CSV table of C-alpha atoms and ligand atoms in Angstrom, one decimal:
chain,number,residue,atom,x,y,z
A,1144,MET,CA,162.6,137.1,66.8
A,1145,ASN,CA,160.9,137.5,70.2
A,1146,VAL,CA,157.7,138.9,68.7
A,1147,ARG,CA,157.6,135.9,66.4
A,1148,ASP,CA,158.3,133.6,69.3
A,1149,SER,CA,155.3,135.1,71.1
A,1150,GLU,CA,153.1,134.6,68.1
A,1151,HIS,CA,154.3,131.0,67.8
A,1152,MET,CA,153.4,130.3,71.5
A,1153,ILE,CA,150.0,131.8,71.1
A,1154,ALA,CA,149.4,129.6,68.0
A,1155,GLU,CA,150.6,126.5,69.8
A,1156,LEU,CA,148.4,127.2,72.8
A,1157,ASN,CA,145.4,127.8,70.6
A,1158,GLU,CA,145.8,124.4,69.0
A,1159,LYS,CA,144.7,122.9,72.4
A,1160,GLU,CA,142.5,125.6,74.0
A,1161,PRO,CA,141.0,128.8,72.6
A,1162,TYR,CA,143.0,131.4,74.6
A,1163,GLU,CA,142.1,135.1,74.1
A,1164,LEU,CA,144.7,137.9,74.5
A,1165,THR,CA,143.9,140.5,77.2
A,1166,GLU,CA,145.5,143.8,78.1
A,1167,THR,CA,144.2,143.5,81.6
A,1168,LEU,CA,146.4,141.7,84.0
A,1169,SER,CA,143.7,140.8,86.5
A,1170,GLU,CA,141.7,139.0,83.7
A,1171,ALA,CA,144.5,136.7,82.5
A,1172,ASP,CA,144.5,133.0,83.3
A,1173,LEU,CA,148.0,132.6,81.9
A,1174,ILE,CA,150.8,135.2,81.9
A,1175,ILE,CA,153.9,134.5,79.9
A,1176,ILE,CA,156.9,136.8,80.2
A,1177,ASN,CA,158.9,136.4,77.0
A,1178,THR,CA,162.3,137.7,77.9
A,1179,CYS,CA,165.2,139.1,75.9
A,1180,SER,CA,168.7,139.3,77.3
A,1181,VAL,CA,170.6,141.0,74.5
A,1182,ARG,CA,170.9,144.5,75.9
A,1183,GLU,CA,169.2,145.9,79.0
A,1184,LYS,CA,169.3,144.5,82.6
A,1185,PRO,CA,167.0,141.6,82.0
A,1186,VAL,CA,167.5,139.6,85.1
A,1187,ALA,CA,166.6,142.3,87.6
A,1188,LYS,CA,163.8,143.4,85.4
A,1189,LEU,CA,162.4,139.8,85.1
A,1190,PHE,CA,162.2,139.3,88.9
A,1191,SER,CA,160.7,142.7,89.5
A,1192,GLU,CA,158.0,141.9,86.9
A,1193,ILE,CA,157.3,138.5,88.4
A,1194,GLY,CA,156.7,140.3,91.7
A,1195,VAL,CA,154.2,142.7,90.1
A,1196,PHE,CA,152.4,139.8,88.3
A,1197,LYS,CA,152.3,137.8,91.5
A,1198,LYS,CA,150.7,140.7,93.4
A,1199,HIS,CA,148.1,141.7,90.8
A,1200,ARG,CA,147.2,138.5,88.9
A,1201,LYS,CA,143.9,136.8,89.0
A,1202,GLU,CA,143.7,134.1,91.7
A,1203,GLY,CA,145.2,130.9,90.3
A,1204,ALA,CA,146.6,132.5,87.2
A,1205,LYS,CA,149.7,130.7,85.9
A,1206,ILE,CA,153.0,132.5,85.3
A,1207,GLY,CA,155.5,131.3,82.8
A,1208,VAL,CA,158.9,132.7,81.8
A,1209,ALA,CA,160.1,132.2,78.2
A,1210,GLY,CA,162.9,133.4,75.9
A,1211,CYS,CA,166.6,134.1,76.3
A,1212,THR,CA,166.7,134.8,80.0
A,1213,ALA,CA,164.7,131.6,80.6
A,1214,SER,CA,167.3,129.7,78.5
A,1215,HIS,CA,170.3,130.9,80.5
A,1216,LEU,CA,168.8,130.9,84.0
A,1217,GLY,CA,166.7,127.7,83.6
A,1218,LYS,CA,165.5,126.2,86.9
A,1219,GLU,CA,167.3,129.0,88.8
A,1220,ILE,CA,164.2,131.1,88.0
A,1221,ILE,CA,161.9,128.8,89.9
A,1222,LYS,CA,164.4,128.5,92.8
A,1223,ARG,CA,164.3,132.3,93.1
A,1224,ALA,CA,160.6,132.8,92.3
A,1225,PRO,CA,158.6,129.6,93.2
A,1226,VAL,CA,155.5,131.4,92.0
A,1227,VAL,CA,156.7,130.8,88.4
A,1228,ASP,CA,154.9,127.7,87.0
A,1229,PHE,CA,157.1,126.9,84.1
A,1230,VAL,CA,160.3,128.0,82.2
A,1231,LEU,CA,160.6,127.7,78.5
A,1232,GLY,CA,163.8,128.5,76.6
A,1233,ALA,CA,164.1,130.6,73.4
A,1234,ARG,CA,164.7,127.5,71.3
A,1235,ASN,CA,161.7,125.5,72.8
A,1236,VAL,CA,158.7,127.7,72.0
A,1237,SER,CA,157.1,124.8,70.1
A,1238,LYS,CA,156.9,122.9,73.4
A,1239,ILE,CA,154.6,125.4,75.2
A,1240,ASN,CA,151.8,122.9,75.5
A,1241,GLU,CA,154.2,120.3,77.1
A,1242,VAL,CA,155.0,122.7,80.0
A,1243,VAL,CA,152.0,124.9,80.5
A,1244,ASN,CA,150.1,122.4,82.7
A,1245,SER,CA,153.2,120.9,84.4
A,1246,LYS,CA,154.0,122.6,87.7
A,1247,HIS,CA,157.6,123.8,87.7
A,1248,ALA,CA,158.4,122.3,84.3
A,1249,VAL,CA,161.7,123.6,82.8
A,1250,GLU,CA,162.4,123.1,79.1
A,1251,VAL,CA,165.5,124.8,78.0
A,1252,SER,CA,167.3,122.1,75.9
A,1253,THR,CA,169.1,123.3,72.7
A,1254,ASP,CA,168.2,120.1,70.8
A,1255,PHE,CA,166.3,121.0,67.7
A,1256,ASP,CA,164.7,118.9,64.9
A,1257,GLU,CA,164.2,121.3,62.0
A,1258,SER,CA,162.2,118.8,59.9
A,1259,THR,CA,159.4,118.8,62.5
A,1260,TYR,CA,159.5,122.5,63.1
A,1261,ALA,CA,156.0,123.8,63.3
A,1262,PHE,CA,155.5,127.5,62.6
A,1263,GLY,CA,152.3,128.2,64.4
A,1264,GLU,CA,149.5,130.0,62.6
A,1265,TYR,CA,149.0,133.2,64.5
A,1266,ARG,CA,149.8,136.6,63.2
A,1267,SER,CA,149.6,139.8,65.3
A,1268,ASN,CA,149.2,141.7,62.0
A,1269,PRO,CA,147.0,139.9,59.4
A,1270,PHE,CA,148.6,141.8,56.5
A,1271,LYS,CA,152.2,140.7,57.2
A,1272,ALA,CA,153.8,137.4,58.2
A,1273,MET,CA,157.0,136.7,60.1
A,1274,VAL,CA,158.6,133.4,59.3
A,1275,ASN,CA,161.7,131.9,60.9
A,1276,ILE,CA,164.1,130.5,58.3
A,1277,SER,CA,166.8,129.5,60.8
A,1278,ILE,CA,167.2,129.0,64.5
A,1279,GLY,CA,170.3,129.7,66.6
A,1280,CYS,CA,173.7,131.2,65.8
A,1281,ASP,CA,177.1,129.6,65.1
A,1282,LYS,CA,179.0,132.9,65.5
A,1283,SER,CA,180.8,133.8,68.7
A,1284,CYS,CA,180.7,137.6,68.9
A,1285,THR,CA,182.3,138.3,72.3
A,1286,PHE,CA,179.6,140.7,73.5
A,1287,CYS,CA,176.6,138.5,72.6
A,1288,ILE,CA,174.7,135.9,74.6
A,1289,VAL,CA,172.5,134.6,71.8
A,1290,PRO,CA,174.6,131.5,70.9
A,1291,ALA,CA,174.3,130.4,74.5
A,1292,THR,CA,170.6,130.9,74.6
A,1293,ARG,CA,169.4,129.9,71.1
A,1294,GLY,CA,172.0,127.2,70.4
A,1295,ASP,CA,173.7,126.1,67.1
A,1296,GLU,CA,172.4,127.5,63.9
A,1297,ILE,CA,170.0,125.2,62.0
A,1298,SER,CA,168.2,126.2,58.8
A,1299,ILE,CA,164.6,125.2,58.3
A,1300,PRO,CA,164.0,123.2,55.1
A,1301,SER,CA,162.9,125.5,52.3
A,1302,GLU,CA,159.8,123.4,51.6
A,1303,LEU,CA,158.5,124.1,55.1
A,1304,ILE,CA,159.2,127.8,54.7
A,1305,MET,CA,157.4,127.9,51.3
A,1306,GLN,CA,154.4,126.1,52.8
A,1307,GLU,CA,154.2,128.5,55.6
A,1308,ILE,CA,154.4,131.6,53.4
A,1309,THR,CA,151.9,130.2,50.9
A,1310,LYS,CA,149.5,129.6,53.8
A,1311,ALA,CA,150.0,133.2,55.1
A,1312,VAL,CA,149.4,134.7,51.6
A,1313,LYS,CA,146.2,132.7,51.3
A,1314,THR,CA,145.0,134.3,54.6
A,1315,GLY,CA,145.7,137.9,53.6
A,1316,ALA,CA,149.5,138.6,54.0
A,1317,LYS,CA,151.2,140.3,51.0
A,1318,GLU,CA,154.4,140.8,52.9
A,1319,VAL,CA,156.7,138.4,54.7
A,1320,MET,CA,159.6,139.1,57.0
A,1321,LEU,CA,162.2,136.3,57.0
A,1322,LEU,CA,163.8,135.9,60.4
A,1323,GLY,CA,167.1,134.5,61.6
A,1324,GLN,CA,170.2,135.6,63.5
A,1325,ASN,CA,172.2,135.5,60.3
A,1326,VAL,CA,169.7,135.0,57.5
A,1327,ASN,CA,172.2,135.2,54.7
A,1328,ASN,CA,174.1,132.2,56.2
A,1329,TYR,CA,170.9,130.2,55.4
A,1330,GLY,CA,171.6,126.7,54.1
A,1331,ARG,CA,174.9,126.2,55.9
A,1332,ARG,CA,173.4,123.4,58.0
A,1333,PHE,CA,170.0,121.7,57.8
A,1334,GLY,CA,170.3,119.2,60.6
A,1335,SER,CA,168.7,116.0,59.2
A,1336,SER,CA,167.9,117.3,55.7
A,1337,ASP,CA,170.5,117.1,52.9
A,1338,GLU,CA,169.0,120.0,51.0
A,1339,LYS,CA,171.3,122.4,49.1
A,1340,CYS,CA,169.9,125.9,49.1
A,1341,ASP,CA,171.6,129.2,50.1
A,1342,PHE,CA,169.9,132.4,51.0
A,1343,THR,CA,170.0,133.9,47.5
A,1344,GLN,CA,168.3,130.7,46.2
A,1345,LEU,CA,165.8,130.9,49.0
A,1346,LEU,CA,164.9,134.5,48.0
A,1347,GLN,CA,164.4,133.3,44.4
A,1348,LYS,CA,162.2,130.4,45.5
A,1349,ILE,CA,160.0,132.5,47.8
A,1350,SER,CA,159.5,135.2,45.1
A,1351,THR,CA,157.7,132.6,42.9
A,1352,ILE,CA,154.8,132.5,45.5
A,1353,GLU,CA,151.8,134.0,43.8
A,1354,GLY,CA,150.1,136.8,45.7
A,1355,LEU,CA,153.2,137.6,47.7
A,1356,GLU,CA,154.4,141.1,46.9
A,1357,ARG,CA,157.0,142.0,49.4
A,1358,ILE,CA,159.9,140.1,51.0
A,1359,ARG,CA,161.9,141.6,53.9
A,1360,PHE,CA,164.5,139.9,56.0
A,1361,THR,CA,166.4,140.5,59.2
A,1362,SER,CA,169.2,140.2,60.1
A,1363,PRO,CA,171.9,139.6,57.5
A,1364,HIS,CA,175.6,139.4,58.6
A,1365,PRO,CA,178.1,141.6,56.7
A,1366,LEU,CA,180.4,138.5,56.5
A,1367,HIS,CA,178.0,136.7,54.2
A,1368,MET,CA,177.2,139.5,51.9
A,1369,ASP,CA,178.6,138.0,48.7
A,1370,ASN,CA,178.0,139.6,45.3
A,1371,ALA,CA,175.4,137.1,44.3
A,1372,PHE,CA,173.3,138.0,47.4
A,1373,ILE,CA,173.6,141.8,46.8
A,1374,GLU,CA,172.8,141.4,43.1
A,1375,GLU,CA,169.6,139.4,44.1
A,1376,PHE,CA,168.7,142.0,46.7
A,1377,ALA,CA,169.1,144.8,44.1
A,1378,SER,CA,167.4,143.1,41.1
A,1379,ASN,CA,164.5,141.0,42.6
A,1380,PRO,CA,161.4,143.3,42.4
A,1381,LYS,CA,159.7,141.5,45.4
A,1382,VAL,CA,162.7,142.0,47.7
A,1383,CYS,CA,162.2,145.3,49.6
A,1384,LYS,CA,165.0,147.7,49.3
A,1385,GLN,CA,165.7,148.0,52.9
A,1386,ILE,CA,168.7,146.2,54.4
A,1387,HIS,CA,170.2,145.9,57.9
A,1388,VAL,CA,174.0,145.7,57.9
A,1389,PRO,CA,175.1,145.5,61.5
A,1390,LEU,CA,178.4,147.4,61.9
A,1391,GLN,CA,179.0,147.2,65.7
A,1392,SER,CA,182.3,149.1,65.4
A,1393,GLY,CA,184.2,150.9,62.6
A,1394,SER,CA,187.6,149.9,64.0
A,1395,THR,CA,189.2,146.8,62.5
A,1396,SER,CA,191.0,145.9,65.7
A,1397,LEU,CA,187.8,146.2,67.8
A,1398,LEU,CA,186.0,144.1,65.2
A,1399,GLN,CA,188.7,141.5,65.8
A,1400,ALA,CA,188.2,141.8,69.6
A,1401,MET,CA,184.4,141.4,69.0
A,1402,LYS,CA,185.1,138.3,66.7
A,1403,ARG,CA,183.0,139.8,64.0
A,1404,GLY,CA,185.0,138.3,61.1
A,1405,TYR,CA,185.2,141.4,58.9
A,1406,SER,CA,187.3,144.6,58.7
A,1407,LYS,CA,186.3,148.2,58.4
A,1408,GLU,CA,187.3,148.1,54.7
A,1409,ASN,CA,185.3,144.9,54.0
A,1410,PHE,CA,182.2,146.5,55.6
A,1411,ILE,CA,182.5,149.8,53.6
A,1412,ASN,CA,183.1,147.8,50.4
A,1413,ARG,CA,179.9,145.8,50.9
A,1414,CYS,CA,177.8,148.9,51.6
A,1415,ALA,CA,179.3,150.6,48.6
A,1416,LYS,CA,178.3,147.6,46.5
A,1417,ILE,CA,174.7,147.9,47.8
A,1418,ARG,CA,174.7,151.7,47.1
A,1419,ALA,CA,176.1,151.1,43.6
A,1420,LEU,CA,173.6,148.4,42.6
A,1421,CYS,CA,170.6,149.8,44.5
A,1422,PRO,CA,170.9,153.5,45.1
A,1423,GLU,CA,167.4,153.7,46.4
A,1424,ALA,CA,168.1,151.2,49.3
A,1425,THR,CA,167.8,152.1,52.9
A,1426,ILE,CA,170.7,150.8,54.9
A,1427,SER,CA,170.3,150.5,58.7
A,1428,THR,CA,172.9,149.4,61.2
A,1429,ASP,CA,173.7,148.6,64.9
A,1430,VAL,CA,176.7,150.3,66.6
A,1431,ILE,CA,178.2,149.6,70.0
A,1432,VAL,CA,180.3,152.3,71.6
A,1433,GLY,CA,182.6,151.9,74.5
A,1434,PHE,CA,183.4,148.3,73.8
A,1435,PRO,CA,186.4,147.2,76.0
A,1436,GLY,CA,189.6,148.7,74.7
A,1437,GLU,CA,188.0,151.3,72.5
A,1438,SER,CA,190.4,154.1,72.0
A,1439,ASP,CA,189.7,157.6,70.6
A,1440,GLU,CA,191.1,156.4,67.3
A,1441,ASP,CA,188.8,153.4,67.3
A,1442,PHE,CA,185.8,155.6,67.9
A,1443,LEU,CA,186.9,157.9,65.1
A,1444,ASP,CA,186.9,154.9,62.8
A,1445,THR,CA,183.2,154.3,63.7
A,1446,MET,CA,182.5,158.0,63.0
A,1447,ASP,CA,184.3,157.6,59.7
A,1448,VAL,CA,182.1,154.6,58.6
A,1449,LEU,CA,179.0,156.6,59.5
A,1450,GLU,CA,180.2,159.5,57.4
A,1451,THR,CA,181.1,157.2,54.5
A,1452,VAL,CA,178.0,155.0,54.4
A,1453,ARG,CA,175.5,157.6,55.8
A,1454,PHE,CA,173.1,155.0,57.3
A,1455,GLU,CA,169.5,156.0,57.0
A,1456,GLN,CA,168.8,154.3,60.3
A,1457,MET,CA,171.1,153.5,63.2
A,1458,PHE,CA,170.5,151.7,66.5
A,1459,SER,CA,173.4,152.7,68.8
A,1460,PHE,CA,174.1,151.6,72.3
A,1461,LYS,CA,176.7,152.0,75.0
A,1462,TYR,CA,178.4,148.7,75.6
A,1463,SER,CA,177.1,146.9,78.7
A,1464,PRO,CA,178.7,143.6,79.7
A,1465,ARG,CA,176.3,140.6,79.4
A,1466,PRO,CA,176.8,137.7,81.8
A,1467,HIS,CA,178.3,134.5,80.2
A,1468,THR,CA,180.0,136.5,77.4
A,1469,GLU,CA,183.7,136.7,76.7
A,1470,ALA,CA,183.9,140.5,76.6
A,1471,ALA,CA,182.4,140.7,80.1
A,1472,GLU,CA,185.7,139.3,81.4
A,1473,TYR,CA,187.9,141.7,79.5
A,1474,THR,CA,189.9,143.8,81.9
A,1475,ASN,CA,190.1,146.9,79.6
A,1476,GLN,CA,186.5,148.1,80.2
A,1477,ILE,CA,185.8,151.7,79.2
A,1478,ASP,CA,184.8,154.4,81.6
A,1479,ALA,CA,181.0,154.9,81.4
A,1480,THR,CA,181.3,158.7,81.1
A,1481,ILE,CA,183.7,158.5,78.1
A,1482,ALA,CA,181.4,155.9,76.5
A,1483,GLY,CA,178.4,158.1,77.1
A,1484,GLU,CA,180.1,161.2,75.5
A,1485,ARG,CA,181.0,159.1,72.4
A,1486,LEU,CA,177.5,157.8,72.1
A,1487,THR,CA,176.1,161.4,72.3
A,1488,LYS,CA,178.5,162.5,69.6
A,1489,LEU,CA,177.7,159.6,67.3
A,1490,GLN,CA,174.0,160.0,67.7
A,1491,ALA,CA,174.2,163.8,67.2
A,1492,ARG,CA,176.0,163.3,63.8
A,1493,HIS,CA,173.5,160.6,62.8
A,1494,THR,CA,170.6,162.9,63.6
A,1495,GLU,CA,172.0,165.5,61.2
A,1496,ILE,CA,172.3,162.8,58.5
A,1497,LEU,CA,168.8,161.5,59.2
A,1498,ASP,CA,167.4,165.0,58.9
A,1499,GLU,CA,169.0,165.5,55.5
A,1500,VAL,CA,167.7,162.1,54.4
A,1501,MET,CA,164.1,162.7,55.5
A,1502,ASP,CA,164.0,166.4,54.3
A,1503,ALA,CA,165.0,165.1,50.8
A,1504,GLN,CA,161.8,163.0,50.8
A,1505,MET,CA,159.5,166.0,50.5
A,1506,GLY,CA,157.4,165.7,47.3
A,1507,ARG,CA,158.6,162.2,46.5
A,1508,VAL,CA,156.3,159.4,45.6
A,1509,HIS,CA,156.5,156.0,47.3
A,1510,LYS,CA,154.5,152.8,47.1
A,1511,VAL,CA,153.1,152.2,50.6
A,1512,TYR,CA,151.7,149.0,52.0
A,1513,PHE,CA,149.0,150.0,54.5
A,1514,ASP,CA,148.7,147.6,57.4
A,1515,GLU,CA,147.5,149.5,60.5
A,1516,LEU,CA,144.6,151.7,61.5
A,1517,LYS,CA,145.6,154.6,63.7
A,1518,PRO,CA,143.5,156.9,65.9
A,1519,ASN,CA,142.1,160.2,64.4
A,1520,GLY,CA,141.3,158.8,61.0
A,1521,ARG,CA,144.8,157.9,60.0
A,1522,VAL,CA,146.3,154.8,58.5
A,1523,SER,CA,150.0,153.8,58.6
A,1524,GLY,CA,152.1,151.6,56.3
A,1525,ARG,CA,155.7,151.2,55.0
A,1526,SER,CA,157.3,152.1,51.7
A,1527,ASP,CA,159.3,149.5,49.9
A,1528,ASP,CA,162.5,151.0,51.5
A,1529,GLY,CA,161.0,150.7,55.0
A,1530,LYS,CA,159.9,154.3,55.7
A,1531,LEU,CA,156.9,154.7,58.0
A,1532,PHE,CA,154.0,156.6,56.4
A,1533,PHE,CA,150.8,158.1,57.7
A,1534,VAL,CA,147.9,159.2,55.5
A,1535,GLU,CA,144.3,160.3,56.2
A,1536,GLY,CA,142.0,157.3,55.5
A,1537,SER,CA,140.0,154.4,56.8
A,1538,GLU,CA,140.2,150.6,57.0
A,1539,GLU,CA,139.5,150.4,53.3
A,1540,LEU,CA,143.2,151.1,52.7
A,1541,LEU,CA,144.3,148.2,54.8
A,1542,GLY,CA,146.1,145.4,52.8
A,1543,LYS,CA,146.6,147.7,49.8
A,1544,ILE,CA,149.8,148.9,48.2
A,1545,LEU,CA,149.2,152.5,47.0
A,1546,GLU,CA,151.2,155.5,45.7
A,1547,VAL,CA,151.6,158.2,48.2
A,1548,LYS,CA,153.2,161.7,47.8
A,1549,VAL,CA,155.2,163.0,50.8
A,1550,THR,CA,153.7,166.2,52.1
A,1551,LYS,CA,155.4,166.5,55.5
A,1552,THR,CA,158.7,165.1,56.9
A,1553,SER,CA,160.0,164.3,60.3
A,1554,ARG,CA,162.8,162.1,61.7
A,1555,GLY,CA,160.7,159.1,62.4
A,1556,ALA,CA,157.9,159.2,59.8
A,1557,LEU,CA,156.5,160.8,56.7
A,1558,ASP,CA,153.0,162.2,56.1
A,1559,GLY,CA,151.5,162.0,52.7
A,1560,VAL,CA,148.5,162.1,50.4
A,1561,LEU,CA,147.2,159.3,48.2
A,1562,LEU,CA,147.7,159.8,44.5
B,9,SF4,S1,176.0,137.0,64.8
B,9,SF4,FE1,177.0,137.7,66.7
B,9,SF4,S2,175.7,139.3,67.5
B,9,SF4,FE2,174.5,138.2,66.0
B,9,SF4,S3,173.4,136.7,67.2
B,9,SF4,FE3,175.3,135.7,66.5
B,9,SF4,S4,176.7,136.0,68.1
B,9,SF4,FE4,175.1,137.4,68.5
């Protein structure tokens, strides 16, 4: 979401003035720190970065802070660091031009009019487009700060989404990534529009766009994975066979404490349905270990889900309390050493599974969409199921979907030859 928000701000700025991106800090006239506060220690990091930018910036360069940390700290940022020129919340990126020239402007409102939502025509990769289909989140997971920073969940009308993707396809994108905090809850609330369209119907609509060959989405919520959605995922040839199913914990009682809305059994059942209808799918997940109150048995439940589902990809983290979240106030916090040991055990087992998954790819053939030129005469791309590929080649491969046979495997990527 943050990458797309950055693209959106660049597009909005370029509507008014032709900005150019620079990698050199001392050349920049405008520095925007687009923050995330989901996991690390964002506040301390933000103020240390502001200090670095203040010291090394070009004379007179403006500094803006955007994103989730901007949303929850608001004007406090300017109070603590008066060098900051403006603060723009995660839900307000469309308003960048309203704040960029107003000294000490703060725009962090959670009001949102989906019918006037402008997508912003800038793509960091010309061959792929990222498109927001909803903004905000209505859930109340007790470890998460997103609802406080991005506001209530509002779906963008499907007509606007269709227009945006059609435009992207006309300018070279064959693949779209649909973005939202809970994409498969799409259509639950449209704000001012009375449209009736759920996520399954949205996928069907989008797949009618001529020239669009691949549709990806992130992130769905296990709670909204009904059979119709999984059947569409499995049978629609334009929908890539890669799906993120965030587990967080395998323990039903911890899932309740997290307010996730599903049980261990529901979760396994949904993954089994995906595997049954779409055996070639890659399933990825997120796991938090050491959540307050996690017992040895709770952790074994998480290990059990890993063993049962055998996720091809897993993003796992030690729980860290986020300010302004319910779980940060829980008194049964877990000892950091115990949480660290559990994380090591979980990741070690996942590495074994991943090695088996990747080794089994040797000699297989995938259709790869090439989208990035790499150093040393190599080109990279992704297979339909999301695996990263490298082949020898030149820019002629960019924007093409070609068959590749795997010749070398590793945990993170596959090498191959064009057929
Ligand atoms: S579903 Fe839960 S974890 Fe995801 S953004 Fe919403 S509150 Fe956060």
